Amino acid sequence: MNRINRIGRFLSYLVFQNIAGLIGLGLIRVLFGERGWFPNPAVQDIINPVLKYFLPLLFAYTGGRMIGSHRGGVIASFVMIGMIAGNTTDYSMLMPAMLVGPLTGWIIARTDRWLMDRIPVGLELLCYNVAAGLIGVVLCLFCYAEVAHWFVFGMQGIHGAAKLVLESNYLPWVALAVEPGKVMFLNNVMNHGIFEPLGIQQTKEFGQSVFFLLETNPGPGAGLLLAYYMLLKNKPRDNARSSLLIHFVGGIHEVYFPYALMRPLVIVPLIAGGLAGNGVFVLLHAGLVATPSPGSFIALMLMAPKGMHLPVLGGVLASAAVSFAGCYLVLSWKGGPAFDDPAALATVHHLSEKSSEDEVSLKEESQRKTIRKIYFACDAGMGSSAMGAALLRKKIKQAGLPVEVSNCSVDGIPADADLVISQAMLTARAQEAAPRPEHLSMVSFVDAAFYDSLIDRLRSEELQGSANEPESDESVALFTPDHVLIGAQADDKWEAIRQVGGLLVRLGLVRDDYIDRMIERERVLSTFIGNGVALPHGVGAADPGILKPGVVIAQYPDGVTFDEGNKAYLLIAVVGGEKQMGLVSRIAFMIENPDTVQALVRAGSPLEMHRRVSAFLREPASETNE
């Protein structure tokens, strides 16, 4: 099973990197093909060269490059020319390209490794390229003379069997294998390894193919998620709704697999839904002109030729209705799915750190590595993991944390990972592939509680780390957590300025009369400088009311109106005598970035505000005035 999964992941990488080319071909067919909206024989002449040359060479190059780098991709394309020239039929060369490309890349990579210690210094470029060229010639001739013939023979058998299945009306029964296979993360193997090549060949003959609909149909999964949505309550219900939208509209089918595995019996209604949808597709002669990848309902509609939208829609709705009815009955049995919500279980078992705090020693907590790079890992590294990474990346940006988030395949986790997040079924594989980083499991990639808990943890670790960082005596004196007002409120700017001035007085930075000069300065000209920030100050840097340098920041989450409707959410008062120009320069550099300002406005504690601002006070901007 694991080997099959690896094949599926590799095929997914290969196909997804070139999916734009397949979509382009599909759109040409939909718009200008024989059954398109605007039939144009001249434009149709583009289709055959794309199918015969462009796509096979593109896939061969990609497969060769993935294993044998650029030179492996180039030689794989060269070898593929031999395959194309040796094919005297109209069979698509896409499937052999997906085999020839990786195999050629592997041969080039092994040859390079063998030559590495045997090449005289200075002859590396010559030897590597000559060896690759010789290998390319041998493989190209061999494919031209032998492999192409045997491939055509094999494809004739495969398409003959597929034709028999179509004519016998047994095609709907493939749902018996497709639906359980999808839930076991074999969807990529089935779609890109089986149905896609068959569909491309059938499309050349009939202008469309039902094979493109068998695995990509979002109906069964949508029925399951809708049943969960109807039966769950509160936050789990919201998670199910988000998963439904992501699955049906976004085309990321992996989001419903964990929901199915929570109640394995729902596999039966999922199969029934697949059977119903496939039956409608066959009955109404539905088909698409290209692979709708990702399997979104929108993609299905885009790839449906003229006159096929209602048959495709009918099959999707039929499968969704049957799946929903069956899943609703299964989930309602024995008390409903209240304790089976994947998102809830993910939070309880994998991020409920409060329940395990007593079991974790202070020593272990202090030795925990600071997290700077997080990877979401899924089966192929391009579907649900990309979605999870995007969600977390947005939340981390809002929190202003210095953490980078990316996504990858569960078997291709980069070495620089500090934390890896994967679905519960894949965590063991992720740990085997990358034992060094910390691993977290989650069942639903749309679980908001999971992300909130993780953000709280990252924020806590960041604050703890900043508290342990040594600071210069100057920066400690200029700005401490006591110099911060969090969540302040004021009816107008005059009250806000007095609040800031009062803090300056309490800290011993200025005398009482300095507040009057701050008010006087504000009456002359507004100190609102934009970006939601105001810099209230006196009438001069040499004001006798200034006792010592310092910086005070007041945060107003609801904002304070200054002039012409402009609202300030941060009031920053800088006093410093001779040092004032340098401090103002550093503060100005800090508030140039709107994201930095927003992070300060959202800061939840004086300690967090102190950490963020101190970084700028310790490191003057390049334009700082001395």
Tab-separated table of N, CA and C in Angstrom, residues 114-128:
chain	number	residue	atom	x	y	z
A	114	TRP	N	27.915	7.806	-10.490
A	114	TRP	CA	29.009	6.872	-10.773
A	114	TRP	C	30.233	7.605	-11.322
A	115	LEU	N	29.991	8.636	-12.123
A	115	LEU	CA	31.091	9.384	-12.732
A	115	LEU	C	31.752	10.371	-11.768
A	116	MET	N	31.082	10.691	-10.673
A	116	MET	CA	31.524	11.774	-9.802
A	116	MET	C	32.991	11.636	-9.387
A	117	ASP	N	33.409	10.464	-8.967
A	117	ASP	CA	34.781	10.265	-8.473
A	117	ASP	C	35.726	9.712	-9.538
A	118	ARG	N	35.267	9.655	-10.762
A	118	ARG	CA	36.087	9.058	-11.818
A	118	ARG	C	36.471	10.052	-12.909
A	119	ILE	N	35.984	11.292	-12.805
A	119	ILE	CA	36.249	12.289	-13.845
A	119	ILE	C	37.468	13.115	-13.454
A	120	PRO	N	38.445	13.286	-14.360
A	120	PRO	CA	39.586	14.166	-14.069
A	120	PRO	C	39.112	15.600	-13.837
A	121	VAL	N	39.790	16.304	-12.953
A	121	VAL	CA	39.437	17.674	-12.633
A	121	VAL	C	39.502	18.547	-13.887
A	122	GLY	N	38.471	19.318	-14.119
A	122	GLY	CA	38.410	20.202	-15.267
A	122	GLY	C	37.623	19.633	-16.438
A	123	LEU	N	37.315	18.323	-16.381
A	123	LEU	CA	36.576	17.682	-17.481
A	123	LEU	C	35.145	17.332	-17.076
A	124	GLU	N	34.679	17.874	-15.941
A	124	GLU	CA	33.354	17.505	-15.431
A	124	GLU	C	32.247	17.839	-16.435
A	125	LEU	N	32.242	19.069	-16.916
A	125	LEU	CA	31.170	19.500	-17.820
A	125	LEU	C	31.137	18.639	-19.076
A	126	LEU	N	32.303	18.375	-19.645
A	126	LEU	CA	32.379	17.574	-20.861
A	126	LEU	C	31.892	16.156	-20.621
A	127	CYS	N	32.390	15.521	-19.583
A	127	CYS	CA	32.067	14.109	-19.342
A	127	CYS	C	30.602	13.907	-19.001
A	128	TYR	N	30.071	14.764	-18.131
A	128	TYR	CA	28.669	14.605	-17.746
A	128	TYR	C	27.734	14.731	-18.954
